Structures are given as structure tokens and as C-alpha cells.
């Protein structure tokens, strides 16, 4: 069994951790507001999402958006503009609340009643690695039937738990799973 990669990129290989690629793909599947928060329309949409129900308001408060209702109303009416710090808080709260709201549906969709989802793993980019140090790494696919730990770690934004859950699935690739700890991309064929 191979060990975890210690010095990734030492010889010029390029890529990202597989768990980061999975989180990026889950974010894309979760969707959300496309307009940036710096635009008035994007700000208004996020504020509407975070204040539409009492449940959403309490989740936003838990996520770090701790301004008064009066301030929120002024932002929504366009009478005041949030500071950069508050814009970052609004974006962070929106991300947390959106993940909480979407995670259950995303989990059901990925598990597909036990049939799972096929994952396409694209290996690292070795174009800058000298020839003697390159290793044979090819495109691989894997069917994952249980997404519970991956989606839960993604929802909680727990990078270490997501990395551990993803690595547990990588082991199913066989003795060369360590070559896919870092990748250029991970895609879901769902």
C-alpha cells in the first residue's frame, strides 16, 4: 500500500489535492447565485436568500452574519452599502446556509438509491517534470456508492475530514491509489 504524498510538486508536477477538486465539483453541483456579491443584484439576491425565513436568518446568524435587522433592512433597501468586511461575512454566511440547504438533496442524488455515481479522475500534469522522474498516471474512473462522509465534510467545510473521506474512496483504485491523491480535475458522471 503506498503512503501519502510527502513532497508534491518537488520535480515540477502540477495539480491540486483530490479532495479540493471534489469540493469544487460539489460547489458547482450545488449551484447558487452567479452574480458576484460586489454587484448590487448579487448582494440583494444573497440578502434575500439569507432573510427569507426565520430559519434562514438564524442560520445566517450562526454562520457569522451578526448585524441588526435595521442594518439588514438598510442594505436591502439600498440606503447603505456593506463594508468589505461585511460583504465577506455575507458571502461566507450564504455559502454555509446554501450548503446546509442543498447537502441532503445532493447526497440523495449522488447515492442514487445505492447505485452511486461514477467519478472521473484526471491525473496530475507532469509536463514540467524531467523525463526520468515522470510516472505513468492515467485517467481513471471509480464508482462511489456511499457519499455520506464526503458530503457531510463538504457541508461542514472540514477540509481534513473531506480529505480522509476522499482518500478512503481512493483506496478502491488498488495499489496505485497514491498517484491520484493530487489531480488536475475530478468530474462526476451523474
GROMACS .gro file of C-alpha atoms in nm:
model
  190
    1UNK     CA    1   0.000   0.000   0.000
    2UNK     CA    2   0.151   0.337  -0.096
    3UNK     CA    3   0.189   0.614   0.158
    4UNK     CA    4   0.059   0.967   0.130
    5UNK     CA    5   0.248   1.202  -0.100
    6UNK     CA    6   0.503   1.398   0.102
    7UNK     CA    7   0.666   1.648  -0.136
    8UNK     CA    8   0.413   1.707  -0.410
    9UNK     CA    9   0.550   1.932  -0.683
   10UNK     CA   10   0.914   1.875  -0.592
   11UNK     CA   11   1.002   1.789  -0.953
   12UNK     CA   12   0.754   2.024  -1.119
   13UNK     CA   13   0.427   1.829  -1.119
   14UNK     CA   14   0.116   2.045  -1.107
   15UNK     CA   15  -0.225   1.971  -0.964
   16UNK     CA   16  -0.445   2.008  -0.660
   17UNK     CA   17  -0.550   1.774  -0.381
   18UNK     CA   18  -0.824   1.542  -0.495
   19UNK     CA   19  -1.043   1.644  -0.202
   20UNK     CA   20  -1.020   2.010  -0.311
   21UNK     CA   21  -1.126   1.910  -0.662
   22UNK     CA   22  -1.420   1.715  -0.515
   23UNK     CA   23  -1.524   2.018  -0.304
   24UNK     CA   24  -1.504   2.239  -0.611
   25UNK     CA   25  -1.722   1.995  -0.805
   26UNK     CA   26  -1.976   1.972  -0.521
   27UNK     CA   27  -1.990   2.353  -0.509
   28UNK     CA   28  -2.060   2.357  -0.880
   29UNK     CA   29  -2.333   2.094  -0.846
   30UNK     CA   30  -2.489   2.285  -0.555
   31UNK     CA   31  -2.524   2.589  -0.778
   32UNK     CA   32  -2.609   2.921  -0.632
   33UNK     CA   33  -2.618   3.286  -0.721
   34UNK     CA   34  -2.395   3.356  -1.022
   35UNK     CA   35  -2.383   3.735  -0.992
   36UNK     CA   36  -2.088   3.844  -0.775
   37UNK     CA   37  -2.161   3.994  -0.436
   38UNK     CA   38  -1.989   4.318  -0.539
   39UNK     CA   39  -2.275   4.387  -0.784
   40UNK     CA   40  -2.594   4.526  -0.632
   41UNK     CA   41  -2.800   4.246  -0.783
   42UNK     CA   42  -2.574   3.978  -0.631
   43UNK     CA   43  -2.583   4.143  -0.290
   44UNK     CA   44  -2.963   4.175  -0.299
   45UNK     CA   45  -3.005   3.811  -0.402
   46UNK     CA   46  -2.782   3.688  -0.119
   47UNK     CA   47  -2.957   3.906   0.137
   48UNK     CA   48  -3.296   3.782   0.018
   49UNK     CA   49  -3.175   3.421   0.048
   50UNK     CA   50  -3.042   3.481   0.400
   51UNK     CA   51  -3.351   3.664   0.526
   52UNK     CA   52  -3.645   3.495   0.352
   53UNK     CA   53  -3.742   3.286   0.656
   54UNK     CA   54  -3.669   3.288   1.027
   55UNK     CA   55  -3.480   2.960   0.981
   56UNK     CA   56  -3.255   3.124   0.718
   57UNK     CA   57  -3.199   3.427   0.946
   58UNK     CA   58  -3.094   3.211   1.240
   59UNK     CA   59  -2.865   3.004   1.016
   60UNK     CA   60  -2.708   3.326   0.885
   61UNK     CA   61  -2.651   3.445   1.243
   62UNK     CA   62  -2.488   3.112   1.331
   63UNK     CA   63  -2.270   3.146   1.021
   64UNK     CA   64  -2.136   3.483   1.138
   65UNK     CA   65  -2.370   3.749   0.997
   66UNK     CA   66  -2.444   3.930   1.323
   67UNK     CA   67  -2.579   4.269   1.217
   68UNK     CA   68  -2.903   4.422   1.336
   69UNK     CA   69  -3.229   4.385   1.148
   70UNK     CA   70  -3.222   4.762   1.089
   71UNK     CA   71  -2.885   4.735   0.913
   72UNK     CA   72  -3.008   4.444   0.703
   73UNK     CA   73  -3.315   4.645   0.603
   74UNK     CA   74  -3.097   4.943   0.504
   75UNK     CA   75  -2.880   4.714   0.289
   76UNK     CA   76  -3.184   4.559   0.125
   77UNK     CA   77  -3.341   4.898   0.053
   78UNK     CA   78  -3.012   5.021  -0.095
   79UNK     CA   79  -2.984   5.307   0.156
   80UNK     CA   80  -2.649   5.179   0.285
   81UNK     CA   81  -2.376   4.964   0.140
   82UNK     CA   82  -2.199   4.693   0.346
   83UNK     CA   83  -1.827   4.733   0.412
   84UNK     CA   84  -1.580   4.491   0.255
   85UNK     CA   85  -1.563   4.304   0.583
   86UNK     CA   86  -1.943   4.268   0.593
   87UNK     CA   87  -1.952   4.167   0.226
   88UNK     CA   88  -1.712   3.884   0.314
   89UNK     CA   89  -1.936   3.786   0.607
   90UNK     CA   90  -2.246   3.788   0.386
   91UNK     CA   91  -2.070   3.569   0.127
   92UNK     CA   92  -1.946   3.327   0.395
   93UNK     CA   93  -2.290   3.305   0.556
   94UNK     CA   94  -2.452   3.250   0.216
   95UNK     CA   95  -2.209   2.966   0.139
   96UNK     CA   96  -2.274   2.796   0.475
   97UNK     CA   97  -2.652   2.829   0.455
   98UNK     CA   98  -2.660   2.720   0.088
   99UNK     CA   99  -2.451   2.411   0.165
  100UNK     CA  100  -2.678   2.318   0.456
  101UNK     CA  101  -2.988   2.355   0.242
  102UNK     CA  102  -2.851   2.160  -0.056
  103UNK     CA  103  -2.648   1.885   0.113
  104UNK     CA  104  -2.937   1.645   0.178
  105UNK     CA  105  -3.062   1.662  -0.181
  106UNK     CA  106  -2.712   1.640  -0.322
  107UNK     CA  107  -2.644   1.332  -0.108
  108UNK     CA  108  -2.954   1.155  -0.236
  109UNK     CA  109  -2.868   1.248  -0.592
  110UNK     CA  110  -2.510   1.117  -0.566
  111UNK     CA  111  -2.602   0.796  -0.382
  112UNK     CA  112  -2.884   0.727  -0.631
  113UNK     CA  113  -3.053   0.465  -0.413
  114UNK     CA  114  -2.733   0.264  -0.371
  115UNK     CA  115  -2.626   0.272  -0.736
  116UNK     CA  116  -2.376   0.551  -0.667
  117UNK     CA  117  -2.208   0.793  -0.904
  118UNK     CA  118  -1.913   0.737  -1.133
  119UNK     CA  119  -1.621   0.968  -1.066
  120UNK     CA  120  -1.366   1.054  -1.334
  121UNK     CA  121  -1.018   1.124  -1.201
  122UNK     CA  122  -0.775   1.315  -1.421
  123UNK     CA  123  -0.410   1.267  -1.319
  124UNK     CA  124  -0.158   1.538  -1.237
  125UNK     CA  125   0.008   1.747  -1.506
  126UNK     CA  126   0.364   1.621  -1.547
  127UNK     CA  127   0.463   1.832  -1.848
  128UNK     CA  128   0.724   2.020  -1.639
  129UNK     CA  129   0.867   1.707  -1.474
  130UNK     CA  130   1.201   1.582  -1.618
  131UNK     CA  131   1.156   1.255  -1.809
  132UNK     CA  132   1.335   1.023  -1.559
  133UNK     CA  133   1.109   1.142  -1.275
  134UNK     CA  134   0.775   1.110  -1.456
  135UNK     CA  135   0.546   0.829  -1.352
  136UNK     CA  136   0.277   0.660  -1.550
  137UNK     CA  137  -0.052   0.811  -1.440
  138UNK     CA  138  -0.359   0.773  -1.650
  139UNK     CA  139  -0.721   0.877  -1.642
  140UNK     CA  140  -0.919   0.656  -1.402
  141UNK     CA  141  -1.282   0.619  -1.311
  142UNK     CA  142  -1.437   0.491  -0.993
  143UNK     CA  143  -1.796   0.427  -0.887
  144UNK     CA  144  -1.869   0.560  -0.538
  145UNK     CA  145  -2.181   0.420  -0.373
  146UNK     CA  146  -2.168   0.593  -0.032
  147UNK     CA  147  -2.119   0.970  -0.037
  148UNK     CA  148  -2.229   1.037   0.322
  149UNK     CA  149  -1.891   1.123   0.475
  150UNK     CA  150  -1.776   1.324   0.172
  151UNK     CA  151  -2.090   1.538   0.157
  152UNK     CA  152  -2.101   1.586   0.534
  153UNK     CA  153  -1.739   1.706   0.543
  154UNK     CA  154  -1.808   1.937   0.247
  155UNK     CA  155  -2.118   2.077   0.417
  156UNK     CA  156  -1.923   2.146   0.736
  157UNK     CA  157  -1.626   2.286   0.540
  158UNK     CA  158  -1.397   2.043   0.723
  159UNK     CA  159  -1.101   2.005   0.487
  160UNK     CA  160  -0.927   1.733   0.685
  161UNK     CA  161  -1.239   1.516   0.718
  162UNK     CA  162  -1.308   1.564   0.346
  163UNK     CA  163  -0.953   1.462   0.262
  164UNK     CA  164  -0.981   1.149   0.479
  165UNK     CA  165  -1.319   1.053   0.333
  166UNK     CA  166  -1.191   1.104  -0.021
  167UNK     CA  167  -0.874   0.903   0.047
  168UNK     CA  168  -1.087   0.616   0.179
  169UNK     CA  169  -1.255   0.601  -0.163
  170UNK     CA  170  -0.924   0.633  -0.350
  171UNK     CA  171  -0.800   0.312  -0.188
  172UNK     CA  172  -1.054   0.130  -0.409
  173UNK     CA  173  -0.831   0.215  -0.708
  174UNK     CA  174  -0.587  -0.051  -0.591
  175UNK     CA  175  -0.219  -0.035  -0.509
  176UNK     CA  176  -0.161   0.281  -0.712
  177UNK     CA  177  -0.415   0.498  -0.530
  178UNK     CA  178  -0.138   0.730  -0.406
  179UNK     CA  179  -0.085   0.855  -0.762
  180UNK     CA  180  -0.432   1.008  -0.752
  181UNK     CA  181  -0.405   1.192  -0.422
  182UNK     CA  182  -0.323   1.500  -0.632
  183UNK     CA  183  -0.508   1.552  -0.961
  184UNK     CA  184  -0.578   1.811  -1.227
  185UNK     CA  185  -0.954   1.755  -1.210
  186UNK     CA  186  -1.227   1.532  -1.072
  187UNK     CA  187  -1.558   1.504  -1.256
  188UNK     CA  188  -1.886   1.339  -1.168
  189UNK     CA  189  -2.061   1.146  -1.442
  190UNK     CA  190  -2.407   1.197  -1.300
   0.00000   0.00000   0.00000
